[in-house]
């Protein structure tokens, strides 16, 4: 249960206000009926700079640590892909940087909104190194994708999604992930479609994807259920 933001062709001057509004969702973001307000169980950021992912994560509330996001982005100035994540944990006593998203393996980063309840069954299918004993659903999901023999990231992701949809119980599989050149966004849910939303918008040369609209002047469009959006070099291709 989280909030997601992805921006292509990120420019700090043009997008600073969007980043600030997104950070405010730690306090004001939509929650499911009956849940307490807030997405303050950690945060994470990944931005691609000079061919390398820069990943920053914390188990703290972003409202108290916003400068840890804005300062590195100000220094970077521009980057092809930015992913931000605000966490509202479904798992007790896991508000740590270790469990904050996005997760990072080789040249891919991965963030998720939702819960896979019986994720342990995916573990035998993981063949890449690095799985911790305390890994939770998103990390297992990600490394399962990265273990796919396909060399195509979109195909590998959809192979894992198909398995989860067939054999596992989940609330949602909303994801943002990237190889540094492309931003992928996927929306799928088993319940609470108003909460497990994902919107896309275009602004100049950038594509922006967010769990909920955060700037009224952007032309937000709700992604469809089971829609995979792939954004590369300022264009998008939905499948």
Coordinates of N, CA and C in Angstrom, one line a residue:
X1 N 0.9 -1.2 0.0 CA 0.0 0.0 0.0 C 0.9 1.2 0.0
X2 N 1.0 1.8 -1.1 CA 2.1 2.9 -1.3 C 1.6 3.9 -2.3
X3 N 2.5 4.9 -2.6 CA 2.3 5.8 -3.6 C 3.5 5.8 -4.5
X4 N 3.3 5.9 -5.8 CA 4.3 5.8 -6.9 C 4.4 7.0 -7.7
X5 N 5.6 7.4 -8.1 CA 5.8 8.5 -9.1 C 6.9 8.1 -10.0
X6 N 6.7 8.3 -11.3 CA 7.8 8.1 -12.3 C 7.8 9.3 -13.3
X7 N 9.0 9.8 -13.6 CA 9.1 10.9 -14.5 C 10.2 10.6 -15.5
X8 N 9.9 10.7 -16.8 CA 11.0 10.6 -17.8 C 11.5 12.0 -18.2
X9 N 12.7 12.0 -18.7 CA 13.3 13.3 -19.0 C 13.2 14.3 -17.9
X10 N 13.6 13.9 -16.7 CA 13.4 14.7 -15.5 C 14.3 15.9 -15.6
X11 N 13.8 17.0 -15.2 CA 14.5 18.3 -15.1 C 14.1 18.9 -13.8
X12 N 15.1 19.2 -12.9 CA 14.7 19.7 -11.5 C 14.0 21.0 -11.6
X13 N 14.3 21.9 -12.4 CA 13.6 23.2 -12.4 C 12.1 23.0 -12.9
X14 N 11.9 22.2 -13.9 CA 10.6 21.9 -14.4 C 9.7 21.1 -13.5
X15 N 10.4 20.1 -12.8 CA 9.6 19.1 -12.1 C 9.7 19.2 -10.6
X16 N 10.4 20.2 -10.1 CA 10.5 20.3 -8.6 C 9.1 20.4 -7.9
X17 N 8.2 21.1 -8.5 CA 6.9 21.2 -7.8 C 6.2 19.9 -7.8
X18 N 6.3 19.1 -8.9 CA 5.7 17.8 -8.9 C 6.3 16.9 -7.8
X19 N 7.6 16.9 -7.6 CA 8.2 16.2 -6.6 C 7.8 16.6 -5.2
X20 N 7.7 17.9 -5.0 CA 7.2 18.4 -3.7 C 5.7 18.0 -3.4
X21 N 4.9 18.1 -4.4 CA 3.5 17.6 -4.2 C 3.4 16.1 -4.0
X22 N 4.3 15.4 -4.6 CA 4.3 13.9 -4.4 C 4.7 13.6 -2.9
X23 N 5.7 14.3 -2.5 CA 6.2 14.1 -1.1 C 5.1 14.4 -0.1
X24 N 4.2 15.4 -0.4 CA 3.1 15.7 0.5 C 2.1 14.6 0.6
X25 N 2.1 13.6 -0.3 CA 1.2 12.5 -0.3 C 1.5 11.6 0.9
X26 N 2.7 11.7 1.5 CA 2.9 11.0 2.8 C 1.9 11.4 3.8
X27 N 1.4 12.6 3.7 CA 0.4 13.1 4.7 C -1.0 13.0 4.1
X28 N -1.2 13.4 2.8 CA -2.5 13.6 2.2 C -2.9 12.6 1.2
X29 N -2.1 11.6 0.9 CA -2.4 10.6 -0.1 C -3.6 9.8 0.2
X30 N -4.3 9.4 -0.8 CA -5.5 8.5 -0.7 C -5.1 7.2 0.1
X31 N -6.0 6.8 0.9 CA -5.9 5.5 1.7 C -7.2 4.7 1.5
X32 N -7.1 3.5 1.8 CA -8.3 2.6 1.7 C -9.2 2.9 2.8
X33 N -10.5 2.7 2.6 CA -11.5 2.9 3.6 C -11.2 2.2 4.9
X34 N -11.2 2.9 6.0 CA -10.9 2.3 7.3 C -9.4 2.3 7.7
X35 N -8.5 2.7 6.8 CA -7.1 2.8 7.1 C -6.8 4.2 7.6
X36 N -5.8 4.2 8.5 CA -5.3 5.5 9.0 C -4.7 6.3 7.9
X37 N -4.6 7.6 8.0 CA -4.0 8.4 6.9 C -2.5 8.3 7.0
X38 N -1.9 8.6 5.8 CA -0.4 8.7 5.8 C 0.2 7.5 5.1
X39 N 1.3 7.9 4.4 CA 2.2 6.9 3.8 C 3.6 7.2 4.3
X40 N 3.9 7.0 5.5 CA 5.1 7.4 6.2 C 6.0 6.3 6.7
X41 N 5.8 5.1 6.1 CA 6.6 3.9 6.6 C 7.9 3.8 5.8
X42 N 8.4 4.8 5.3 CA 9.7 4.8 4.5 C 9.5 5.4 3.1
X43 N 10.6 5.7 2.5 CA 10.5 6.2 1.1 C 11.8 5.8 0.3
X44 N 11.7 5.9 -1.0 CA 12.9 5.6 -1.8 C 12.8 6.3 -3.1
X45 N 14.0 6.5 -3.7 CA 14.2 7.3 -4.9 C 15.3 6.6 -5.7
X46 N 15.1 6.5 -7.0 CA 16.1 6.1 -7.9 C 16.1 7.0 -9.1
X47 N 17.3 7.5 -9.5 CA 17.5 8.3 -10.7 C 18.7 7.9 -11.4
X48 N 18.6 7.9 -12.8 CA 19.6 7.4 -13.6 C 20.5 8.5 -14.1
X49 N 21.8 8.4 -13.7 CA 22.7 9.5 -14.0 C 24.0 9.0 -14.5
X50 N 24.4 9.4 -15.7 CA 25.7 9.0 -16.3 C 25.8 7.5 -16.4
X51 N 24.7 6.8 -16.7 CA 24.7 5.4 -16.9 C 24.7 4.5 -15.7
X52 N 24.4 5.2 -14.5 CA 24.4 4.5 -13.2 C 23.2 4.9 -12.4
X53 N 22.5 3.9 -11.8 CA 21.4 4.2 -10.9 C 21.9 4.8 -9.6
X54 N 21.4 5.9 -9.2 CA 21.6 6.5 -7.9 C 20.3 6.2 -7.0
X55 N 20.5 5.3 -6.0 CA 19.4 4.9 -5.2 C 19.5 5.4 -3.8
X56 N 18.5 6.1 -3.3 CA 18.4 6.6 -1.9 C 17.2 6.0 -1.3
X57 N 17.3 5.4 -0.1 CA 16.2 4.8 0.6 C 16.2 5.1 2.1
X58 N 15.1 5.2 2.8 CA 15.0 5.4 4.2 C 13.8 4.7 4.8
X59 N 13.9 4.4 6.0 CA 12.7 3.9 6.8 C 11.9 5.0 7.5
X60 N 12.3 6.2 7.3 CA 11.7 7.3 8.0 C 10.6 7.9 7.1
X61 N 9.9 8.9 7.7 CA 8.8 9.6 7.0 C 9.4 10.7 6.1
X62 N 9.0 10.7 4.9 CA 9.6 11.7 3.9 C 9.3 13.1 4.3
X63 N 8.3 13.3 5.0 CA 7.9 14.7 5.5 C 9.0 15.3 6.3
X64 N 9.8 14.4 7.0 CA 10.9 14.9 7.8 C 12.2 14.8 7.1
X65 N 12.2 14.3 5.9 CA 13.5 14.1 5.2 C 13.4 14.5 3.7
X66 N 12.6 15.4 3.4 CA 12.4 15.8 2.0 C 13.7 16.3 1.4
X67 N 14.5 17.0 2.2 CA 15.8 17.5 1.6 C 16.7 16.4 1.1
X68 N 16.5 15.1 1.6 CA 17.3 14.0 1.2 C 16.9 13.6 -0.2
X69 N 15.7 14.0 -0.7 CA 15.3 13.8 -2.1 C 15.7 15.0 -2.9
X70 N 15.3 16.2 -2.5 CA 15.5 17.4 -3.3 C 16.9 17.8 -3.5
X71 N 17.7 17.6 -2.5 CA 19.2 18.0 -2.6 C 19.9 17.2 -3.7
X72 N 19.8 15.9 -3.7 CA 20.5 15.1 -4.8 C 19.9 15.4 -6.1
X73 N 18.6 15.6 -6.2 CA 18.0 15.9 -7.5 C 18.4 17.3 -8.0
X74 N 18.6 18.3 -7.1 CA 19.0 19.6 -7.5 C 20.5 19.5 -8.0
X75 N 21.3 18.7 -7.4 CA 22.7 18.6 -7.9 C 22.7 17.9 -9.2
X76 N 21.9 16.9 -9.4 CA 21.9 16.1 -10.7 C 21.4 17.0 -11.8
X77 N 20.3 17.8 -11.5 CA 19.8 18.7 -12.5 C 18.9 18.1 -13.5
X78 N 19.4 17.1 -14.2 CA 18.6 16.4 -15.2 C 18.9 14.9 -15.2
X79 N 18.0 14.0 -15.5 CA 18.2 12.6 -15.7 C 17.1 12.0 -16.6
X80 N 17.4 10.9 -17.3 CA 16.4 10.3 -18.2 C 15.2 9.7 -17.5
X81 N 15.4 9.2 -16.3 CA 14.3 8.5 -15.5 C 14.5 8.8 -14.0
X82 N 13.4 9.1 -13.4 CA 13.3 9.2 -12.0 C 12.1 8.4 -11.5
X83 N 12.3 7.6 -10.4 CA 11.2 6.9 -9.7 C 11.3 7.2 -8.2
X84 N 10.1 7.6 -7.7 CA 9.9 7.8 -6.3 C 8.8 6.9 -5.7
X85 N 9.0 6.6 -4.4 CA 8.1 5.6 -3.8 C 7.9 6.1 -2.3
X86 N 6.6 6.1 -1.9 CA 6.2 6.4 -0.5 C 5.6 5.1 0.0
X87 N 6.0 4.6 1.1 CA 5.6 3.3 1.6 C 4.5 3.4 2.7
X88 N 3.5 2.6 2.6 CA 2.5 2.4 3.7 C 2.5 0.8 3.9
X89 N 3.2 0.4 4.8 CA 3.6 -1.0 4.9 C 2.4 -1.9 5.3
X90 N 2.3 -3.1 4.6 CA 1.4 -4.1 5.0 C 1.9 -5.1 5.9
X91 N 3.2 -5.0 6.2 CA 3.9 -5.9 7.1 C 4.4 -5.2 8.4
X92 N 4.2 -5.8 9.5 CA 4.5 -5.2 10.8 C 6.0 -5.1 11.0
X93 N 6.5 -4.0 11.6 CA 7.9 -3.8 12.0 C 8.9 -3.9 10.9
X94 N 8.5 -3.4 9.7 CA 9.4 -3.4 8.6 C 9.7 -2.0 8.0
X95 N 9.5 -1.0 8.8 CA 9.7 0.4 8.3 C 11.2 0.7 8.4
X96 N 12.0 0.1 7.5 CA 13.4 0.3 7.4 C 13.9 0.6 6.0
X97 N 15.1 1.1 5.9 CA 15.6 1.3 4.5 C 15.8 0.0 3.8
X98 N 16.0 -1.1 4.5 CA 16.2 -2.4 3.9 C 14.9 -2.8 3.1
X99 N 13.7 -2.4 3.6 CA 12.5 -2.8 3.0 C 11.9 -1.7 2.1
X100 N 12.5 -0.6 2.1 CA 12.0 0.5 1.3 C 12.2 0.2 -0.2
X101 N 11.3 0.7 -1.0 CA 11.4 0.6 -2.5 C 12.1 1.9 -3.0
X102 N 12.6 1.9 -4.2 CA 12.7 0.7 -5.2 C 13.9 -0.2 -4.8
X103 N 13.7 -1.4 -5.3 CA 14.8 -2.4 -5.2 C 15.6 -2.3 -6.5
X104 N 16.9 -2.7 -6.3 CA 17.9 -2.5 -7.4 C 18.7 -3.8 -7.6
X105 N 18.7 -4.2 -8.9 CA 19.5 -5.4 -9.3 C 20.2 -5.1 -10.6
X106 N 21.5 -5.1 -10.7 CA 22.2 -4.8 -11.9 C 21.7 -3.4 -12.4
X107 N 21.2 -3.4 -13.6 CA 20.8 -2.1 -14.2 C 19.3 -1.9 -14.2
X108 N 18.6 -2.5 -13.2 CA 17.1 -2.4 -13.2 C 16.7 -2.0 -11.8
X109 N 15.7 -1.1 -11.7 CA 15.1 -0.7 -10.4 C 13.6 -1.0 -10.5
X110 N 13.0 -1.2 -9.3 CA 11.6 -1.8 -9.3 C 10.9 -1.3 -8.0
X111 N 9.7 -0.7 -8.2 CA 8.9 -0.3 -7.0 C 7.5 -0.8 -7.3
X112 N 6.7 -1.0 -6.2 CA 5.5 -1.7 -6.3 C 4.5 -1.1 -5.3
X113 N 3.2 -1.1 -5.7 CA 2.1 -0.7 -4.8 C 1.1 -1.9 -4.8
X114 N 1.0 -2.5 -3.6 CA 0.1 -3.7 -3.5 C 0.8 -4.7 -2.6
X115 N 0.1 -5.8 -2.4 CA 0.6 -6.9 -1.5 C 0.4 -8.2 -2.2
X116 N 1.4 -9.1 -2.2 CA 1.3 -10.5 -2.7 C 1.3 -11.3 -1.4
X117 N 0.2 -11.9 -1.0 CA 0.1 -12.4 0.4 C 0.9 -13.7 0.5
X118 N 0.9 -14.6 -0.5 CA 1.6 -15.9 -0.4 C 2.8 -15.9 -1.3
X119 N 3.6 -14.8 -1.2 CA 4.7 -14.6 -2.1 C 5.8 -15.7 -1.9
X120 N 5.8 -16.3 -0.7 CA 6.9 -17.3 -0.5 C 7.0 -18.4 -1.5
X121 N 5.9 -18.7 -2.2 CA 5.9 -19.7 -3.2 C 6.7 -19.3 -4.4
X122 N 7.0 -18.0 -4.6 CA 7.8 -17.6 -5.7 C 9.3 -17.8 -5.5
X123 N 9.7 -18.0 -4.3 CA 11.1 -18.0 -4.0 C 11.9 -19.1 -4.7
X124 N 11.3 -20.4 -4.9 CA 12.1 -21.4 -5.6 C 12.4 -21.0 -7.0
X125 N 11.7 -20.1 -7.6 CA 11.9 -19.7 -9.0 C 13.0 -18.6 -9.1
X126 N 13.5 -18.2 -8.0 CA 14.6 -17.1 -8.0 C 15.9 -17.8 -8.2
X127 N 16.7 -17.4 -9.3 CA 18.0 -18.0 -9.5 C 19.1 -16.9 -9.4
X128 N 18.7 -15.6 -9.4 CA 19.8 -14.6 -9.3 C 20.2 -14.5 -7.8
X129 N 21.4 -14.0 -7.6 CA 21.9 -13.9 -6.2 C 21.3 -12.7 -5.5
X130 N 21.4 -12.7 -4.2 CA 21.0 -11.5 -3.4 C 19.8 -11.5 -2.6
X131 N 19.0 -12.6 -2.7 CA 17.8 -12.7 -1.9 C 18.0 -12.8 -0.4
X132 N 17.6 -11.8 0.4 CA 17.8 -11.9 1.8 C 16.7 -12.8 2.5
X133 N 17.1 -13.3 3.7 CA 16.2 -14.2 4.4 C 15.0 -13.4 4.8
X134 N 15.1 -12.1 5.0 CA 13.9 -11.3 5.4 C 13.2 -10.6 4.3
X135 N 13.4 -11.1 3.1 CA 12.8 -10.5 1.9 C 11.3 -10.6 2.0
X136 N 10.6 -9.5 1.6 CA 9.2 -9.5 1.6 C 8.7 -9.6 0.1
X137 N 7.4 -9.4 -0.1 CA 6.8 -9.7 -1.3 C 7.3 -9.0 -2.5
X138 N 7.6 -7.7 -2.4 CA 8.0 -6.9 -3.6 C 9.4 -7.3 -4.0
X139 N 10.3 -7.5 -3.0 CA 11.7 -7.9 -3.4 C 11.7 -9.3 -4.1
X140 N 10.8 -10.2 -3.5 CA 10.7 -11.5 -4.1 C 10.1 -11.4 -5.6
X141 N 9.1 -10.6 -5.7 CA 8.5 -10.4 -7.0 C 9.6 -9.9 -8.0
X142 N 10.3 -8.9 -7.6 CA 11.3 -8.3 -8.5 C 12.4 -9.3 -8.9
X143 N 13.0 -10.0 -7.9 CA 14.0 -11.0 -8.2 C 13.5 -12.2 -9.0
X144 N 12.2 -12.5 -8.9 CA 11.6 -13.5 -9.7 C 11.6 -13.0 -11.2
X145 N 11.2 -11.8 -11.4 CA 11.3 -11.2 -12.7 C 12.7 -11.3 -13.3
X146 N 13.7 -10.9 -12.5 CA 15.1 -10.8 -12.9 C 15.6 -12.2 -13.2
X147 N 15.0 -13.3 -12.7 CA 15.4 -14.6 -12.9 C 14.9 -15.2 -14.1
X148 N 14.0 -14.5 -14.8 CA 13.4 -15.1 -16.0 C 14.5 -15.2 -17.1
X149 N 14.6 -16.3 -17.8 CA 15.6 -16.5 -18.9 C 15.4 -15.5 -20.1
X150 N 14.3 -14.9 -20.2 CA 14.1 -13.9 -21.3 C 15.0 -12.7 -21.1
X151 N 15.5 -12.3 -22.2 CA 16.4 -11.1 -22.2 C 15.6 -9.8 -22.4
X152 N 14.3 -10.0 -22.5 CA 13.4 -8.8 -22.7 C 12.7 -8.5 -21.3
X153 N 12.9 -7.3 -20.8 CA 12.4 -7.0 -19.4 C 10.9 -7.0 -19.4
X154 N 10.2 -6.5 -20.4 CA 8.8 -6.5 -20.4 C 8.2 -7.9 -20.4
X155 N 8.8 -8.7 -21.2 CA 8.3 -10.1 -21.3 C 8.6 -10.8 -20.0
X156 N 9.8 -10.6 -19.4 CA 10.1 -11.3 -18.1 C 9.1 -10.8 -17.0
X157 N 8.8 -9.5 -17.0 CA 7.8 -9.0 -16.0 C 6.4 -9.6 -16.2
X158 N 6.0 -9.7 -17.5 CA 4.6 -10.2 -17.7 C 4.6 -11.7 -17.5
X159 N 5.7 -12.4 -17.6 CA 5.7 -13.9 -17.3 C 5.5 -14.0 -15.8
X160 N 6.1 -13.2 -15.0 CA 5.9 -13.3 -13.5 C 4.5 -12.9 -13.1
X161 N 4.0 -11.8 -13.8 CA 2.6 -11.4 -13.5 C 1.6 -12.5 -13.8
X162 N 1.8 -13.1 -15.0 CA 0.9 -14.2 -15.3 C 0.9 -15.3 -14.3
X163 N 2.0 -15.7 -13.8 CA 2.1 -16.7 -12.8 C 1.4 -16.2 -11.5
X164 N 1.6 -15.0 -11.1 CA 1.0 -14.5 -9.9 C -0.5 -14.4 -10.0
X165 N -1.0 -13.9 -11.1 CA -2.4 -13.8 -11.4 C -3.1 -15.2 -11.3
X166 N -2.3 -16.2 -11.8 CA -2.9 -17.5 -11.9 C -2.9 -18.3 -10.5
X167 N -1.8 -18.1 -9.8 CA -1.6 -19.0 -8.6 C -1.5 -18.3 -7.3
X168 N -1.6 -17.0 -7.2 CA -1.3 -16.3 -6.0 C -2.4 -15.3 -5.6
X169 N -2.5 -15.0 -4.4 CA -3.5 -14.0 -3.9 C -2.8 -12.7 -3.7
X170 N -3.4 -11.6 -4.2 CA -2.7 -10.3 -4.2 C -3.8 -9.2 -4.1
X171 N -3.4 -8.1 -3.6 CA -4.3 -6.9 -3.6 C -4.1 -6.1 -4.9
X172 N -2.9 -5.9 -5.3 CA -2.6 -5.2 -6.5 C -1.1 -5.4 -6.9
X173 N -0.9 -5.2 -8.2 CA 0.5 -5.4 -8.8 C 0.9 -4.2 -9.5
X174 N 0.5 -3.0 -9.0 CA 0.9 -1.7 -9.6 C 2.4 -1.6 -9.4
X175 N 3.1 -1.3 -10.5 CA 4.6 -1.3 -10.5 C 5.1 -0.2 -11.4
X176 N 6.2 0.4 -11.0 CA 7.1 1.2 -11.8 C 8.4 0.5 -11.8
X177 N 9.0 0.4 -13.0 CA 10.4 -0.2 -13.1 C 11.1 0.4 -14.3
X178 N 12.4 0.3 -14.3 CA 13.2 0.9 -15.4 C 14.6 0.3 -15.5
X179 N 15.0 0.3 -16.7 CA 16.4 -0.2 -17.0 C 17.3 1.1 -17.3
X180 N 16.8 2.2 -17.0 CA 17.6 3.5 -17.2 C 17.3 4.1 -18.6
X181 N 16.8 3.3 -19.5 CA 16.5 3.8 -20.8 C 15.0 3.9 -21.0
X182 N 14.3 3.0 -20.4 CA 12.8 3.0 -20.5 C 12.2 3.0 -19.1
X183 N 11.0 3.6 -19.0 CA 10.2 3.6 -17.9 C 9.0 2.7 -18.2
X184 N 8.8 1.7 -17.3 CA 7.7 0.8 -17.4 C 6.7 1.1 -16.3
X185 N 5.4 1.1 -16.6 CA 4.4 1.2 -15.6 C 3.3 0.2 -15.9
X186 N 2.8 -0.5 -14.8 CA 1.8 -1.5 -14.9 C 0.8 -1.4 -13.8
X187 N -0.5 -1.5 -14.2 CA -1.6 -1.4 -13.3 C -2.4 -2.7 -13.3
X188 N -2.6 -3.3 -12.1 CA -3.5 -4.4 -12.0 C -3.9 -4.5 -10.5
X189 N -5.1 -5.0 -10.3 CA -5.6 -5.0 -8.9 C -6.7 -6.1 -8.8
X190 N -6.8 -6.6 -7.6 CA -7.8 -7.6 -7.3 C -9.0 -7.0 -6.4
X191 N -8.7 -5.8 -5.9 CA -9.8 -5.1 -5.1 C -9.4 -3.6 -5.0
X192 N -10.3 -2.8 -4.5 CA -10.0 -1.4 -4.2 C -9.5 -0.6 -5.4
X193 N -10.2 -0.6 -6.5 CA -9.6 0.0 -7.7 C -9.5 1.5 -7.5
X194 N -10.2 2.2 -6.7 CA -10.1 3.6 -6.5 C -8.8 3.9 -5.7
X195 N -8.3 3.0 -4.9 CA -7.0 3.2 -4.2 C -5.9 2.7 -5.1
X196 N -6.0 1.6 -5.7 CA -4.9 1.1 -6.5 C -5.0 1.6 -7.9
X197 N -5.0 2.9 -8.0 CA -5.0 3.6 -9.3 C -3.6 3.9 -9.7
X198 N -3.5 4.2 -11.0 CA -2.3 4.7 -11.6 C -2.6 5.6 -12.8
X199 N -2.1 6.8 -12.8 CA -2.5 7.8 -13.8 C -1.2 8.2 -14.6
X200 N -1.4 8.5 -15.8 CA -0.3 9.0 -16.7 C -0.7 10.3 -17.3
X201 N 0.4 11.1 -17.6 CA 0.2 12.4 -18.2 C 1.5 12.8 -18.9
X202 N 1.3 13.6 -19.9 CA 2.5 14.1 -20.7 C 2.6 15.6 -20.4
X203 N 3.9 16.0 -20.3 CA 4.2 17.4 -20.1 C 5.5 17.8 -20.8
X204 N 5.4 18.5 -21.9 CA 6.5 18.8 -22.8 C 7.1 17.5 -23.2
X205 N 8.4 17.3 -22.9 CA 9.0 16.0 -23.4 C 9.0 14.9 -22.4
X206 N 8.3 15.1 -21.3 CA 8.3 14.1 -20.2 C 6.9 13.4 -20.1
X207 N 7.0 12.1 -19.7 CA 5.9 11.3 -19.3 C 5.9 11.2 -17.8
X208 N 4.8 11.4 -17.2 CA 4.7 11.4 -15.7 C 3.6 10.3 -15.3
X209 N 3.9 9.4 -14.4 CA 3.0 8.4 -14.0 C 3.0 8.5 -12.4
X210 N 1.7 8.5 -11.9 CA 1.6 8.7 -10.5 C 0.4 8.0 -10.0
X211 N 0.4 7.5 -8.7 CA -0.7 6.8 -8.1 C -2.0 7.6 -8.1
X212 N -1.9 8.9 -8.1 CA -3.0 9.8 -8.1 C -2.6 11.1 -8.7
X213 N -3.6 11.9 -9.3 CA -3.2 13.2 -9.8 C -2.7 14.1 -8.7
X214 N -1.6 14.8 -9.0 CA -1.0 15.7 -8.0 C -0.9 17.1 -8.5
X215 N -1.1 17.4 -9.8 CA -1.1 18.7 -10.3 C -2.3 18.9 -11.2
X216 N -3.2 19.8 -10.9 CA -4.4 19.9 -11.6 C -4.3 20.4 -13.0
X217 N -3.1 21.0 -13.4 CA -3.0 21.5 -14.7 C -2.4 20.5 -15.7
X218 N -2.2 19.2 -15.2 CA -1.7 18.2 -16.1 C -2.8 17.4 -16.7
X219 N -2.7 16.9 -17.9 CA -3.8 16.1 -18.5 C -3.8 14.6 -18.1
X220 N -4.2 14.3 -16.8 CA -4.1 13.0 -16.3 C -5.1 12.1 -16.9
X221 N -4.7 10.8 -17.2 CA -5.5 9.8 -17.7 C -5.3 8.5 -16.9
X222 N -6.4 7.9 -16.4 CA -6.3 6.7 -15.6 C -5.8 5.5 -16.5
X223 N -4.8 4.8 -16.1 CA -4.4 3.6 -16.8 C -5.4 2.5 -16.6
X224 N -5.6 1.7 -17.6 CA -6.5 0.6 -17.6 C -6.0 -0.6 -16.7
X225 N -6.9 -1.4 -16.3 CA -6.5 -2.6 -15.6 C -5.7 -3.5 -16.6
X226 N -4.6 -4.0 -16.1 CA -3.7 -4.9 -16.9 C -3.0 -4.2 -18.0
X227 N -2.9 -2.9 -17.9 CA -2.2 -2.1 -18.9 C -0.7 -2.0 -18.6
X228 N 0.1 -2.3 -19.5 CA 1.6 -2.1 -19.4 C 2.0 -0.9 -20.3
X229 N 2.5 0.1 -19.7 CA 3.0 1.3 -20.4 C 4.5 1.3 -20.5
X230 N 5.0 1.5 -21.6 CA 6.5 1.5 -21.9 C 6.8 2.8 -22.5
X231 N 7.7 3.6 -21.8 CA 8.0 4.9 -22.3 C 9.5 5.0 -22.6
X232 N 9.8 5.4 -23.8 CA 11.2 5.5 -24.2 C 11.4 6.7 -25.1
X233 N 12.4 7.5 -24.8 CA 12.8 8.7 -25.6 C 11.6 9.6 -25.8
X234 N 10.8 9.8 -24.8 CA 9.7 10.8 -24.9 C 8.5 10.2 -25.5
X235 N 8.4 9.0 -26.0 CA 7.2 8.4 -26.6 C 6.7 7.3 -25.7
X236 N 5.5 6.9 -25.9 CA 4.9 5.8 -25.1 C 4.2 4.8 -26.0
X237 N 4.2 3.5 -25.5 CA 3.6 2.4 -26.2 C 2.9 1.6 -25.2
X238 N 1.6 1.6 -25.2 CA 0.8 0.9 -24.2 C 0.4 -0.5 -24.8
X239 N 0.5 -1.5 -24.0 CA 0.1 -2.9 -24.5 C -0.8 -3.6 -23.4

